[in-house]
C-alpha cells in the first residue's frame, strides 16, 4: 500500500506545481477580467444603449453564427433553384447552355474574417517580397544603406490613414480592366498594408545582415565564395533570427493597419464589418463590434503563433528559446 | 632550401582619429616549403596582423608578400586559415562545413564521389568521422577546432595559416591537438605559419620560432631555429637540455628583452612578471 501512496502524492505535487502557473493563474486572470468588464460595462450608457458586457457579446456571437448558417442555407437554395431551372430548359431545348449566376447576398461575419485574412496575407506577402531582398542589399552595402536610409526613416512612421487616399486614387487610375481579377477595395487595402508593414522586416533584415560575425565574413573571403553562395550560405542564415523578429513585427502591424484600411476602403472584411455596424447604429451594434474586436485580437494572436512556428521550422538553432 | 613564401619588408598603418598608427614596420621573413614557423610575441604586437596580411585579409601599406614568386593580392583558398575561434558556420554540420570549402576548391576537378571521399578523408585525419553530422553547437571546443583544421587541410593549401588555433582550449585538449597536428604535418608536409603565445607549443611544434618585438611598429626581433629531431615527444623532451635551452631563450626574449612596460608599481611588476613566468613554466 505504501508505494502507490508515494507515487500519488508525487503526482499530486507535480500536478500542483504544473497547473498553478500553467492553468490556474491564466484562468484567474480571465475570470477577473470578465467580472470587471461586466461590472464596468453596466455603468457606461451610450446612445445605443448600455456598453456590451461579456454576456451580451456572447449572445451576439451566437446571433452572428445563426446569421451565417441562415445565409449559407439561402445560398445553397439559390444555386439549387438555378440548376433546376437550367435542367428544365435543357429538357425542352437540348442546345441550351445554362449560365450559373453567382450569389450576391451580403457577406456574413465569417466570410468577412476570411476576406480580411487573405487581404492581410497578400499585403504582408508582398511586403516581405520587397523588404527581405532590399534589406539584404542594404545590409551588405553601406553605400546603398546611406542612400536609402533617409527615405526609409521618413516613410516608416507614416500612418495607414495618410497613405490610403493616395493609394485609392492610384489604384483607380491604373487598374482599369473590363474583367477585374481583384476588386479595387482589395487592392487598395492590400497596398496600404504593404506600405505600412514592410519597414520592420526591412530594417531588421538590414541590421541582421550587417551584424554578421566578422570571422564568418573572413571565412567567406578566404574561400572566395561567389556572391550568391555567400548570400545563401552565410548572409541569410546568420540574419534569420533578426529577420523573423522583423517579420513578426511586420505581421502584427499589417493586421492592425488592415482593419483601418478596410474601414476606409470598404474592403468587405472585419474593418468594414465594424464600420457598417457603427453606421447601422442598432441596439445590437456595440455587441457585434465587441465580437469583432475580440476576434481581431484572437486572429492577431494566431497569426503571431503561426509565424513563430514557421520560425521554429526555419531556424537552424533548435536550442534557441523562441517566445 | 628555396623560398616558398617571401614576406618582404611589410609595413602597415591603420588610420585612427589621431592619425595613422603604424602597427608593423618592415617585417621580413622567408619561409621554405614544408617548414613549420611560429610567430610569438606579447599580445598586441601585430602577430595576427602579419598573418592577416599573408592571408590577404589586410593590405600591407608598404612591402608585400610573394607566394612561389607571385604577389599575394587578396584572400584565396591556397592560403587556408584556421581561425582562433574555429569560425565554423553554426548552421552547417561538420561535414557540410568542410564540404563548403571542398566544393569551392575542387569543383570541376574532382567528381562528386571523389569530393565526398575527400571530405570524409579529411574528417578522419582529425579524428572527427564520428561527428560528421553534428552541428558546431553539439560538439566541444576542441572538436570544433579539429573541424576547422579539417576544413583548412581539405583545401590543400600551399600555406596553412593558424591564428592561435589552440588558444581557447584547455591544456589537455590542447596537448592532444598539438600531437595530432604534428602527426598530420609529418604525413602531409604542409607549410605552416602558426601564431601562438604559448612558449611550449612554439618550441614543440616549430622548425623556427619568430619572436616579435612589442608594438607599435613591431617587427621581427629574433629568430630561433629549433633543431630537435622529429617525431617529437613532449614527455621525452620535457627534460631534454636542448629543449629546455630553447624554451629559456624564448622566455628570455619575451620577459627580459621585450618585457611589456606596465604602468603599475615596481613591486607588483616584479610579482606579475614572476607570476606569469611561473604560469607559463
CSV table of N, CA, C and O in Angstrom, one decimal, chain A residues 57-75 103 106-111 273 284 288 291:
chain,number,residue,atom,x,y,z
A,57,UNK,N,-22.1,40.1,-25.5
A,57,UNK,CA,-21.2,39.8,-26.5
A,57,UNK,C,-21.3,38.3,-26.9
A,57,UNK,O,-21.4,38.0,-28.1
A,58,UNK,N,-21.5,37.4,-25.9
A,58,UNK,CA,-21.7,36.0,-26.2
A,58,UNK,C,-23.0,35.8,-27.0
A,58,UNK,O,-23.0,35.0,-28.0
A,59,UNK,N,-24.0,36.5,-26.7
A,59,UNK,CA,-25.3,36.4,-27.4
A,59,UNK,C,-25.1,36.9,-28.8
A,59,UNK,O,-25.6,36.2,-29.8
A,60,UNK,N,-24.4,38.0,-29.0
A,60,UNK,CA,-24.2,38.5,-30.4
A,60,UNK,C,-23.4,37.5,-31.2
A,60,UNK,O,-23.6,37.4,-32.4
A,61,UNK,N,-22.4,36.9,-30.6
A,61,UNK,CA,-21.6,35.9,-31.2
A,61,UNK,C,-22.5,34.8,-31.8
A,61,UNK,O,-22.4,34.4,-32.9
A,62,UNK,N,-23.4,34.3,-30.9
A,62,UNK,CA,-24.4,33.3,-31.4
A,62,UNK,C,-25.3,33.8,-32.5
A,62,UNK,O,-25.5,33.0,-33.5
A,63,UNK,N,-25.7,35.0,-32.4
A,63,UNK,CA,-26.6,35.5,-33.5
A,63,UNK,C,-25.8,35.7,-34.8
A,63,UNK,O,-26.4,35.4,-35.9
A,64,UNK,N,-24.5,36.0,-34.7
A,64,UNK,CA,-23.7,36.1,-35.9
A,64,UNK,C,-23.6,34.7,-36.5
A,64,UNK,O,-23.6,34.5,-37.7
A,65,UNK,N,-23.4,33.7,-35.6
A,65,UNK,CA,-23.3,32.3,-36.1
A,65,UNK,C,-24.6,31.9,-36.8
A,65,UNK,O,-24.6,31.3,-37.9
A,66,UNK,N,-25.7,32.3,-36.2
A,66,UNK,CA,-27.0,32.0,-36.8
A,66,UNK,C,-27.2,32.6,-38.2
A,66,UNK,O,-27.6,32.0,-39.2
A,67,UNK,N,-26.8,33.9,-38.2
A,67,UNK,CA,-26.9,34.7,-39.5
A,67,UNK,C,-26.1,33.9,-40.6
A,67,UNK,O,-26.6,33.8,-41.7
A,68,UNK,N,-24.9,33.5,-40.2
A,68,UNK,CA,-24.0,32.8,-41.1
A,68,UNK,C,-24.7,31.5,-41.7
A,68,UNK,O,-24.7,31.3,-42.9
A,69,UNK,N,-25.3,30.7,-40.7
A,69,UNK,CA,-25.9,29.5,-41.1
A,69,UNK,C,-27.1,29.8,-42.1
A,69,UNK,O,-27.3,29.1,-43.1
A,70,UNK,N,-27.9,30.8,-41.7
A,70,UNK,CA,-29.1,31.1,-42.5
A,70,UNK,C,-28.7,31.5,-43.9
A,70,UNK,O,-29.2,31.1,-44.9
A,71,UNK,N,-27.6,32.3,-43.9
A,71,UNK,CA,-27.2,32.8,-45.2
A,71,UNK,C,-26.7,31.7,-46.1
A,71,UNK,O,-26.9,31.6,-47.3
A,72,UNK,N,-26.0,30.7,-45.5
A,72,UNK,CA,-25.4,29.6,-46.2
A,72,UNK,C,-26.6,28.7,-46.8
A,72,UNK,O,-26.5,28.3,-48.0
A,73,UNK,N,-27.6,28.6,-46.0
A,73,UNK,CA,-28.8,27.8,-46.5
A,73,UNK,C,-29.4,28.5,-47.7
A,73,UNK,O,-29.7,27.9,-48.7
A,74,UNK,N,-29.6,29.9,-47.6
A,74,UNK,CA,-30.1,30.6,-48.7
A,74,UNK,C,-29.3,30.5,-49.9
A,74,UNK,O,-29.8,30.3,-51.0
A,75,UNK,N,-28.0,30.5,-49.7
A,75,UNK,CA,-27.1,30.4,-50.9
A,75,UNK,C,-27.2,29.1,-51.6
A,75,UNK,O,-27.3,29.0,-52.8
A,103,UNK,N,-24.1,34.1,-56.3
A,103,UNK,CA,-24.9,34.6,-55.3
A,103,UNK,C,-24.5,35.9,-54.9
A,103,UNK,O,-23.3,36.2,-54.7
A,106,UNK,N,-25.4,39.4,-48.9
A,106,UNK,CA,-24.5,40.1,-48.0
A,106,UNK,C,-23.5,39.1,-47.4
A,106,UNK,O,-23.9,38.0,-47.0
A,107,UNK,N,-22.2,39.4,-47.4
A,107,UNK,CA,-21.2,38.5,-46.8
A,107,UNK,C,-21.4,38.5,-45.3
A,107,UNK,O,-21.8,39.5,-44.7
A,108,UNK,N,-21.3,37.3,-44.8
A,108,UNK,CA,-21.5,37.1,-43.3
A,108,UNK,C,-20.2,37.5,-42.6
A,108,UNK,O,-19.2,37.6,-43.2
A,109,UNK,N,-20.4,37.5,-41.3
A,109,UNK,CA,-19.2,37.9,-40.4
A,109,UNK,C,-18.0,36.9,-40.7
A,109,UNK,O,-16.9,37.4,-40.8
A,110,UNK,N,-18.3,35.7,-40.9
A,110,UNK,CA,-17.2,34.7,-41.0
A,110,UNK,C,-16.6,34.8,-42.4
A,110,UNK,O,-15.4,34.6,-42.6
A,111,UNK,N,-17.4,35.1,-43.4
A,111,UNK,CA,-16.8,35.4,-44.7
A,111,UNK,C,-15.9,36.6,-44.7
A,111,UNK,O,-14.9,36.7,-45.4
A,273,UNK,N,-16.9,45.4,-41.5
A,273,UNK,CA,-17.9,45.0,-40.6
A,273,UNK,C,-18.1,46.0,-39.4
A,273,UNK,O,-19.2,46.4,-39.1
A,284,UNK,N,-28.0,46.3,-31.3
A,284,UNK,CA,-27.0,45.2,-31.3
A,284,UNK,C,-25.6,45.6,-31.7
A,284,UNK,O,-24.7,44.8,-31.5
A,288,UNK,N,-22.0,43.6,-31.4
A,288,UNK,CA,-21.3,42.9,-32.6
A,288,UNK,C,-19.9,43.5,-32.8
A,288,UNK,O,-19.0,42.7,-33.2
A,291,UNK,N,-17.6,41.8,-30.5
A,291,UNK,CA,-17.3,40.4,-31.0
A,291,UNK,C,-16.1,40.5,-32.0
A,291,UNK,O,-15.2,39.8,-32.0
